[in-house]
């Protein structure tokens, strides 16, 4: 057995203020603070076969484990999945994932950066909303002042249609991973769209209608 060190970094930034002025008559609520896990599962999966080693409730930063000194695929995630492609396509939980292959006969430290593959699609819950919004056939979850869904893709860009008020208002587009898209119907009937970039750092405002 060998004591090895894992350096775990979570690569997600924080939200900032909008870079363009919003209409004062139809303002978005406060920026939503997405729940980002602060503990992770760590899987040491031998590349040549054999028993895997699992450690749970591992915090960001440095951790030490005692395992045989062979080559592993090291997976760090807040899910129970051991492959990125197994993460759910839509979710009401933000799942993060990172992996690295390392031979512990040669080194005793591995760095794993945990990243986000999901886009967040949000609709403001106000009096103009008469039905639960739906994206790609999946209802969004109500979280405070917003409906929200996390969406990812295994092949290429994230695409789909957001249906609001039983599809009386539709938005069909392409959504970038690690960005959040906020939609709002104003009481007057116009639709505002905000796109937050880099999981919630840069915001682009656009008014439709």
PDB file of C-alpha atoms in Angstrom:
ATOM      1  CA  UNK A   1       0.000   0.000   0.000  1.00  0.00           C
ATOM      2  CA  UNK A   2       1.094   3.562  -0.635  1.00  0.00           C
ATOM      3  CA  UNK A   3      -0.090   6.876   0.782  1.00  0.00           C
ATOM      4  CA  UNK A   4      -0.997   9.161  -2.108  1.00  0.00           C
ATOM      5  CA  UNK A   5      -2.280  12.750  -2.170  1.00  0.00           C
ATOM      6  CA  UNK A   6      -5.236  14.033  -4.185  1.00  0.00           C
ATOM      7  CA  UNK A   7      -5.508  17.760  -4.983  1.00  0.00           C
ATOM      8  CA  UNK A   8      -9.152  18.519  -5.771  1.00  0.00           C
ATOM      9  CA  UNK A   9     -10.087  21.808  -7.452  1.00  0.00           C
ATOM     10  CA  UNK A  10     -13.638  22.894  -8.266  1.00  0.00           C
ATOM     11  CA  UNK A  11     -13.612  25.157 -11.316  1.00  0.00           C
ATOM     12  CA  UNK A  12     -16.745  27.290 -10.975  1.00  0.00           C
ATOM     13  CA  UNK A  13     -16.850  31.061 -10.687  1.00  0.00           C
ATOM     14  CA  UNK A  14     -19.388  33.271  -8.945  1.00  0.00           C
ATOM     15  CA  UNK A  15     -22.065  35.530 -10.364  1.00  0.00           C
ATOM     16  CA  UNK A  16     -21.532  39.215 -11.079  1.00  0.00           C
ATOM     17  CA  UNK A  17     -23.738  42.184 -11.890  1.00  0.00           C
ATOM     18  CA  UNK A  18     -25.287  42.581 -15.349  1.00  0.00           C
ATOM     19  CA  UNK A  19     -23.148  44.289 -17.984  1.00  0.00           C
ATOM     20  CA  UNK A  20     -26.188  45.866 -19.672  1.00  0.00           C
ATOM     21  CA  UNK A  21     -29.078  47.836 -18.188  1.00  0.00           C
ATOM     22  CA  UNK A  22     -32.325  46.001 -17.479  1.00  0.00           C
ATOM     23  CA  UNK A  23     -35.714  47.646 -17.968  1.00  0.00           C
ATOM     24  CA  UNK A  24     -36.749  49.223 -14.675  1.00  0.00           C
ATOM     25  CA  UNK A  25     -40.392  48.243 -15.208  1.00  0.00           C
ATOM     26  CA  UNK A  26     -39.582  44.555 -15.451  1.00  0.00           C
ATOM     27  CA  UNK A  27     -36.576  43.588 -13.342  1.00  0.00           C
ATOM     28  CA  UNK A  28     -35.176  40.156 -12.775  1.00  0.00           C
ATOM     29  CA  UNK A  29     -35.032  38.967  -9.145  1.00  0.00           C
ATOM     30  CA  UNK A  30     -31.720  38.718  -7.319  1.00  0.00           C
ATOM     31  CA  UNK A  31     -29.154  36.439  -8.925  1.00  0.00           C
ATOM     32  CA  UNK A  32     -29.826  32.871  -7.893  1.00  0.00           C
ATOM     33  CA  UNK A  33     -27.092  31.112  -5.906  1.00  0.00           C
ATOM     34  CA  UNK A  34     -26.784  27.644  -7.395  1.00  0.00           C
ATOM     35  CA  UNK A  35     -26.116  24.870  -4.903  1.00  0.00           C
ATOM     36  CA  UNK A  36     -22.616  23.579  -5.589  1.00  0.00           C
ATOM     37  CA  UNK A  37     -21.557  20.467  -3.718  1.00  0.00           C
ATOM     38  CA  UNK A  38     -18.696  20.837  -1.256  1.00  0.00           C
ATOM     39  CA  UNK A  39     -18.135  17.087  -0.817  1.00  0.00           C
ATOM     40  CA  UNK A  40     -17.343  14.497  -3.459  1.00  0.00           C
ATOM     41  CA  UNK A  41     -16.983  10.790  -4.129  1.00  0.00           C
ATOM     42  CA  UNK A  42     -13.506   9.700  -5.236  1.00  0.00           C
ATOM     43  CA  UNK A  43     -13.124   6.499  -7.259  1.00  0.00           C
ATOM     44  CA  UNK A  44      -9.714   4.886  -7.881  1.00  0.00           C
ATOM     45  CA  UNK A  45     -10.379   2.546 -10.823  1.00  0.00           C
ATOM     46  CA  UNK A  46      -7.417   0.318 -11.870  1.00  0.00           C
ATOM     47  CA  UNK A  47      -6.712   0.720 -15.584  1.00  0.00           C
ATOM     48  CA  UNK A  48      -5.651  -2.932 -15.879  1.00  0.00           C
ATOM     49  CA  UNK A  49      -8.671  -4.321 -14.039  1.00  0.00           C
ATOM     50  CA  UNK A  50      -9.163  -5.363 -10.459  1.00  0.00           C
ATOM     51  CA  UNK A  51     -10.958  -3.971  -7.445  1.00  0.00           C
ATOM     52  CA  UNK A  52     -11.738  -0.254  -7.313  1.00  0.00           C
ATOM     53  CA  UNK A  53     -11.366   1.902  -4.216  1.00  0.00           C
ATOM     54  CA  UNK A  54     -14.152   4.323  -3.249  1.00  0.00           C
ATOM     55  CA  UNK A  55     -13.943   7.210  -0.790  1.00  0.00           C
ATOM     56  CA  UNK A  56     -16.953   9.384   0.061  1.00  0.00           C
ATOM     57  CA  UNK A  57     -17.471  12.841   1.554  1.00  0.00           C
ATOM     58  CA  UNK A  58     -14.101  14.108   0.330  1.00  0.00           C
ATOM     59  CA  UNK A  59     -13.652  17.890   0.540  1.00  0.00           C
ATOM     60  CA  UNK A  60     -12.051  20.246  -1.956  1.00  0.00           C
ATOM     61  CA  UNK A  61      -8.297  20.621  -1.452  1.00  0.00           C
ATOM     62  CA  UNK A  62      -5.701  18.028  -0.444  1.00  0.00           C
ATOM     63  CA  UNK A  63      -6.624  14.558   0.835  1.00  0.00           C
ATOM     64  CA  UNK A  64      -4.477  11.496   1.508  1.00  0.00           C
ATOM     65  CA  UNK A  65      -5.470   7.884   0.762  1.00  0.00           C
ATOM     66  CA  UNK A  66      -3.696   4.558   1.214  1.00  0.00           C
ATOM     67  CA  UNK A  67      -4.021   2.347  -1.888  1.00  0.00           C
ATOM     68  CA  UNK A  68      -1.854  -0.094  -3.885  1.00  0.00           C
ATOM     69  CA  UNK A  69       0.693   1.685  -6.093  1.00  0.00           C
ATOM     70  CA  UNK A  70      -0.609   0.872  -9.578  1.00  0.00           C
ATOM     71  CA  UNK A  71      -2.138   2.908 -12.424  1.00  0.00           C
ATOM     72  CA  UNK A  72      -5.670   4.236 -11.861  1.00  0.00           C
ATOM     73  CA  UNK A  73      -8.293   6.329 -13.537  1.00  0.00           C
ATOM     74  CA  UNK A  74      -9.153   8.706 -10.687  1.00  0.00           C
ATOM     75  CA  UNK A  75     -12.736   9.981 -10.826  1.00  0.00           C
ATOM     76  CA  UNK A  76     -14.081  12.776  -8.619  1.00  0.00           C
ATOM     77  CA  UNK A  77     -17.790  13.607  -8.703  1.00  0.00           C
ATOM     78  CA  UNK A  78     -20.755  14.440  -6.487  1.00  0.00           C
ATOM     79  CA  UNK A  79     -22.737  11.714  -8.282  1.00  0.00           C
ATOM     80  CA  UNK A  80     -22.525   7.923  -8.144  1.00  0.00           C
ATOM     81  CA  UNK A  81     -21.439   7.742 -11.811  1.00  0.00           C
ATOM     82  CA  UNK A  82     -17.927   6.715 -12.824  1.00  0.00           C
ATOM     83  CA  UNK A  83     -18.090   7.995 -16.395  1.00  0.00           C
ATOM     84  CA  UNK A  84     -18.961  11.525 -17.506  1.00  0.00           C
ATOM     85  CA  UNK A  85     -21.351  10.233 -20.171  1.00  0.00           C
ATOM     86  CA  UNK A  86     -23.437   8.492 -17.503  1.00  0.00           C
ATOM     87  CA  UNK A  87     -24.483  11.760 -15.854  1.00  0.00           C
ATOM     88  CA  UNK A  88     -28.188  12.500 -16.393  1.00  0.00           C
ATOM     89  CA  UNK A  89     -29.044  14.684 -19.391  1.00  0.00           C
ATOM     90  CA  UNK A  90     -31.485  16.753 -17.316  1.00  0.00           C
ATOM     91  CA  UNK A  91     -31.433  17.208 -13.565  1.00  0.00           C
ATOM     92  CA  UNK A  92     -32.568  19.424 -10.714  1.00  0.00           C
ATOM     93  CA  UNK A  93     -29.154  18.810  -9.071  1.00  0.00           C
ATOM     94  CA  UNK A  94     -25.903  20.261 -10.420  1.00  0.00           C
ATOM     95  CA  UNK A  95     -23.557  17.304 -10.934  1.00  0.00           C
ATOM     96  CA  UNK A  96     -19.842  17.993 -11.323  1.00  0.00           C
ATOM     97  CA  UNK A  97     -17.211  15.619 -12.698  1.00  0.00           C
ATOM     98  CA  UNK A  98     -13.465  15.347 -13.057  1.00  0.00           C
ATOM     99  CA  UNK A  99     -10.986  12.594 -13.822  1.00  0.00           C
ATOM    100  CA  UNK A 100      -7.298  11.940 -14.320  1.00  0.00           C
ATOM    101  CA  UNK A 101      -5.190   8.868 -15.116  1.00  0.00           C
ATOM    102  CA  UNK A 102      -2.089   8.408 -12.982  1.00  0.00           C
ATOM    103  CA  UNK A 103       0.461   5.659 -12.252  1.00  0.00           C
ATOM    104  CA  UNK A 104       1.237   5.741  -8.537  1.00  0.00           C
ATOM    105  CA  UNK A 105       4.375   3.667  -9.083  1.00  0.00           C
ATOM    106  CA  UNK A 106       5.823   6.851 -10.593  1.00  0.00           C
ATOM    107  CA  UNK A 107       4.189   9.621  -8.521  1.00  0.00           C
ATOM    108  CA  UNK A 108       2.362  10.026  -5.237  1.00  0.00           C
ATOM    109  CA  UNK A 109       0.193  13.058  -6.045  1.00  0.00           C
ATOM    110  CA  UNK A 110      -2.639  13.589  -8.525  1.00  0.00           C
ATOM    111  CA  UNK A 111      -4.490  16.797  -9.381  1.00  0.00           C
ATOM    112  CA  UNK A 112      -8.132  16.466 -10.417  1.00  0.00           C
ATOM    113  CA  UNK A 113     -10.095  19.496 -11.632  1.00  0.00           C
ATOM    114  CA  UNK A 114     -13.868  19.100 -11.197  1.00  0.00           C
ATOM    115  CA  UNK A 115     -15.855  20.889 -13.920  1.00  0.00           C
ATOM    116  CA  UNK A 116     -19.456  21.496 -14.950  1.00  0.00           C
ATOM    117  CA  UNK A 117     -20.996  20.198 -18.195  1.00  0.00           C
ATOM    118  CA  UNK A 118     -24.481  21.582 -17.521  1.00  0.00           C
ATOM    119  CA  UNK A 119     -26.254  24.707 -18.692  1.00  0.00           C
ATOM    120  CA  UNK A 120     -28.819  26.156 -16.296  1.00  0.00           C
ATOM    121  CA  UNK A 121     -32.116  27.229 -17.871  1.00  0.00           C
ATOM    122  CA  UNK A 122     -34.230  29.403 -15.595  1.00  0.00           C
ATOM    123  CA  UNK A 123     -37.631  31.083 -15.831  1.00  0.00           C
ATOM    124  CA  UNK A 124     -38.734  33.755 -13.360  1.00  0.00           C
ATOM    125  CA  UNK A 125     -41.772  32.647 -11.363  1.00  0.00           C
ATOM    126  CA  UNK A 126     -44.144  35.620 -11.427  1.00  0.00           C
ATOM    127  CA  UNK A 127     -47.818  36.341 -12.043  1.00  0.00           C
ATOM    128  CA  UNK A 128     -47.328  36.063 -15.806  1.00  0.00           C
ATOM    129  CA  UNK A 129     -46.510  32.337 -15.484  1.00  0.00           C
ATOM    130  CA  UNK A 130     -49.656  30.192 -15.693  1.00  0.00           C
ATOM    131  CA  UNK A 131     -48.075  26.744 -16.253  1.00  0.00           C
ATOM    132  CA  UNK A 132     -44.839  25.092 -15.129  1.00  0.00           C
ATOM    133  CA  UNK A 133     -42.229  25.773 -17.846  1.00  0.00           C
ATOM    134  CA  UNK A 134     -40.950  22.773 -19.780  1.00  0.00           C
ATOM    135  CA  UNK A 135     -37.616  22.190 -21.542  1.00  0.00           C
ATOM    136  CA  UNK A 136     -37.319  19.319 -24.038  1.00  0.00           C
ATOM    137  CA  UNK A 137     -40.428  17.764 -22.495  1.00  0.00           C
ATOM    138  CA  UNK A 138     -39.099  17.930 -18.903  1.00  0.00           C
ATOM    139  CA  UNK A 139     -40.768  20.261 -16.349  1.00  0.00           C
ATOM    140  CA  UNK A 140     -38.503  22.748 -14.590  1.00  0.00           C
ATOM    141  CA  UNK A 141     -38.258  22.630 -10.796  1.00  0.00           C
ATOM    142  CA  UNK A 142     -39.394  25.576  -8.685  1.00  0.00           C
ATOM    143  CA  UNK A 143     -36.496  26.971  -6.629  1.00  0.00           C
ATOM    144  CA  UNK A 144     -37.488  30.154  -4.843  1.00  0.00           C
ATOM    145  CA  UNK A 145     -38.192  32.903  -7.384  1.00  0.00           C
ATOM    146  CA  UNK A 146     -37.156  30.775 -10.379  1.00  0.00           C
ATOM    147  CA  UNK A 147     -38.019  27.602 -12.204  1.00  0.00           C
ATOM    148  CA  UNK A 148     -34.756  25.840 -13.070  1.00  0.00           C
ATOM    149  CA  UNK A 149     -33.373  22.835 -14.918  1.00  0.00           C
ATOM    150  CA  UNK A 150     -29.787  21.702 -15.534  1.00  0.00           C
ATOM    151  CA  UNK A 151     -29.194  20.318 -19.028  1.00  0.00           C
ATOM    152  CA  UNK A 152     -26.195  18.666 -20.685  1.00  0.00           C
ATOM    153  CA  UNK A 153     -25.452  16.812 -23.921  1.00  0.00           C
ATOM    154  CA  UNK A 154     -23.349  13.789 -24.785  1.00  0.00           C
ATOM    155  CA  UNK A 155     -22.981  14.801 -28.425  1.00  0.00           C
ATOM    156  CA  UNK A 156     -22.346  18.352 -29.431  1.00  0.00           C
ATOM    157  CA  UNK A 157     -24.220  21.463 -28.379  1.00  0.00           C
ATOM    158  CA  UNK A 158     -27.146  21.504 -25.974  1.00  0.00           C
ATOM    159  CA  UNK A 159     -30.268  22.255 -28.019  1.00  0.00           C
ATOM    160  CA  UNK A 160     -33.965  22.221 -27.269  1.00  0.00           C
ATOM    161  CA  UNK A 161     -37.170  24.191 -26.906  1.00  0.00           C
ATOM    162  CA  UNK A 162     -38.230  25.979 -23.753  1.00  0.00           C
ATOM    163  CA  UNK A 163     -41.998  26.078 -23.525  1.00  0.00           C
ATOM    164  CA  UNK A 164     -43.579  28.716 -21.294  1.00  0.00           C
ATOM    165  CA  UNK A 165     -47.276  28.928 -20.389  1.00  0.00           C
ATOM    166  CA  UNK A 166     -48.227  25.680 -22.108  1.00  0.00           C
ATOM    167  CA  UNK A 167     -46.012  26.590 -25.100  1.00  0.00           C
ATOM    168  CA  UNK A 168     -47.776  29.889 -25.777  1.00  0.00           C
ATOM    169  CA  UNK A 169     -44.260  31.350 -25.524  1.00  0.00           C
ATOM    170  CA  UNK A 170     -41.423  29.266 -26.976  1.00  0.00           C
ATOM    171  CA  UNK A 171     -37.688  29.763 -27.099  1.00  0.00           C
ATOM    172  CA  UNK A 172     -35.676  27.370 -29.231  1.00  0.00           C
ATOM    173  CA  UNK A 173     -31.942  27.718 -29.069  1.00  0.00           C
ATOM    174  CA  UNK A 174     -28.497  26.390 -28.383  1.00  0.00           C
ATOM    175  CA  UNK A 175     -27.220  26.487 -24.821  1.00  0.00           C
ATOM    176  CA  UNK A 176     -23.576  26.475 -23.778  1.00  0.00           C
ATOM    177  CA  UNK A 177     -22.359  24.275 -20.911  1.00  0.00           C
ATOM    178  CA  UNK A 178     -21.367  26.095 -17.746  1.00  0.00           C
ATOM    179  CA  UNK A 179     -23.631  29.047 -18.535  1.00  0.00           C
ATOM    180  CA  UNK A 180     -26.994  30.029 -17.096  1.00  0.00           C
ATOM    181  CA  UNK A 181     -29.870  31.357 -19.195  1.00  0.00           C
ATOM    182  CA  UNK A 182     -32.592  33.354 -17.421  1.00  0.00           C
ATOM    183  CA  UNK A 183     -35.959  34.014 -19.031  1.00  0.00           C
ATOM    184  CA  UNK A 184     -38.791  36.242 -17.876  1.00  0.00           C
ATOM    185  CA  UNK A 185     -42.235  37.194 -19.116  1.00  0.00           C
ATOM    186  CA  UNK A 186     -43.099  40.690 -17.957  1.00  0.00           C
ATOM    187  CA  UNK A 187     -46.663  41.379 -16.796  1.00  0.00           C
ATOM    188  CA  UNK A 188     -47.046  43.588 -19.894  1.00  0.00           C
ATOM    189  CA  UNK A 189     -46.487  40.507 -22.055  1.00  0.00           C
ATOM    190  CA  UNK A 190     -42.997  41.093 -23.448  1.00  0.00           C
ATOM    191  CA  UNK A 191     -40.220  38.527 -22.936  1.00  0.00           C
ATOM    192  CA  UNK A 192     -36.812  39.379 -21.460  1.00  0.00           C
ATOM    193  CA  UNK A 193     -33.813  37.055 -21.734  1.00  0.00           C
ATOM    194  CA  UNK A 194     -30.601  37.120 -19.722  1.00  0.00           C
ATOM    195  CA  UNK A 195     -27.684  34.811 -20.450  1.00  0.00           C
ATOM    196  CA  UNK A 196     -25.207  34.335 -17.591  1.00  0.00           C
ATOM    197  CA  UNK A 197     -21.825  33.073 -18.763  1.00  0.00           C
ATOM    198  CA  UNK A 198     -19.157  30.949 -17.122  1.00  0.00           C
ATOM    199  CA  UNK A 199     -21.537  29.552 -14.588  1.00  0.00           C
ATOM    200  CA  UNK A 200     -22.790  32.664 -13.576  1.00  0.00           C
ATOM    201  CA  UNK A 201     -20.144  35.331 -14.154  1.00  0.00           C
ATOM    202  CA  UNK A 202     -21.018  37.285 -17.297  1.00  0.00           C
ATOM    203  CA  UNK A 203     -24.572  38.329 -18.159  1.00  0.00           C
ATOM    204  CA  UNK A 204     -25.956  39.343 -21.567  1.00  0.00           C
ATOM    205  CA  UNK A 205     -29.373  41.023 -21.645  1.00  0.00           C
ATOM    206  CA  UNK A 206     -31.748  40.874 -24.581  1.00  0.00           C
ATOM    207  CA  UNK A 207     -35.370  41.994 -24.815  1.00  0.00           C
ATOM    208  CA  UNK A 208     -37.652  40.230 -27.277  1.00  0.00           C
ATOM    209  CA  UNK A 209     -40.889  41.781 -28.390  1.00  0.00           C
TER     210      UNK A 209
END
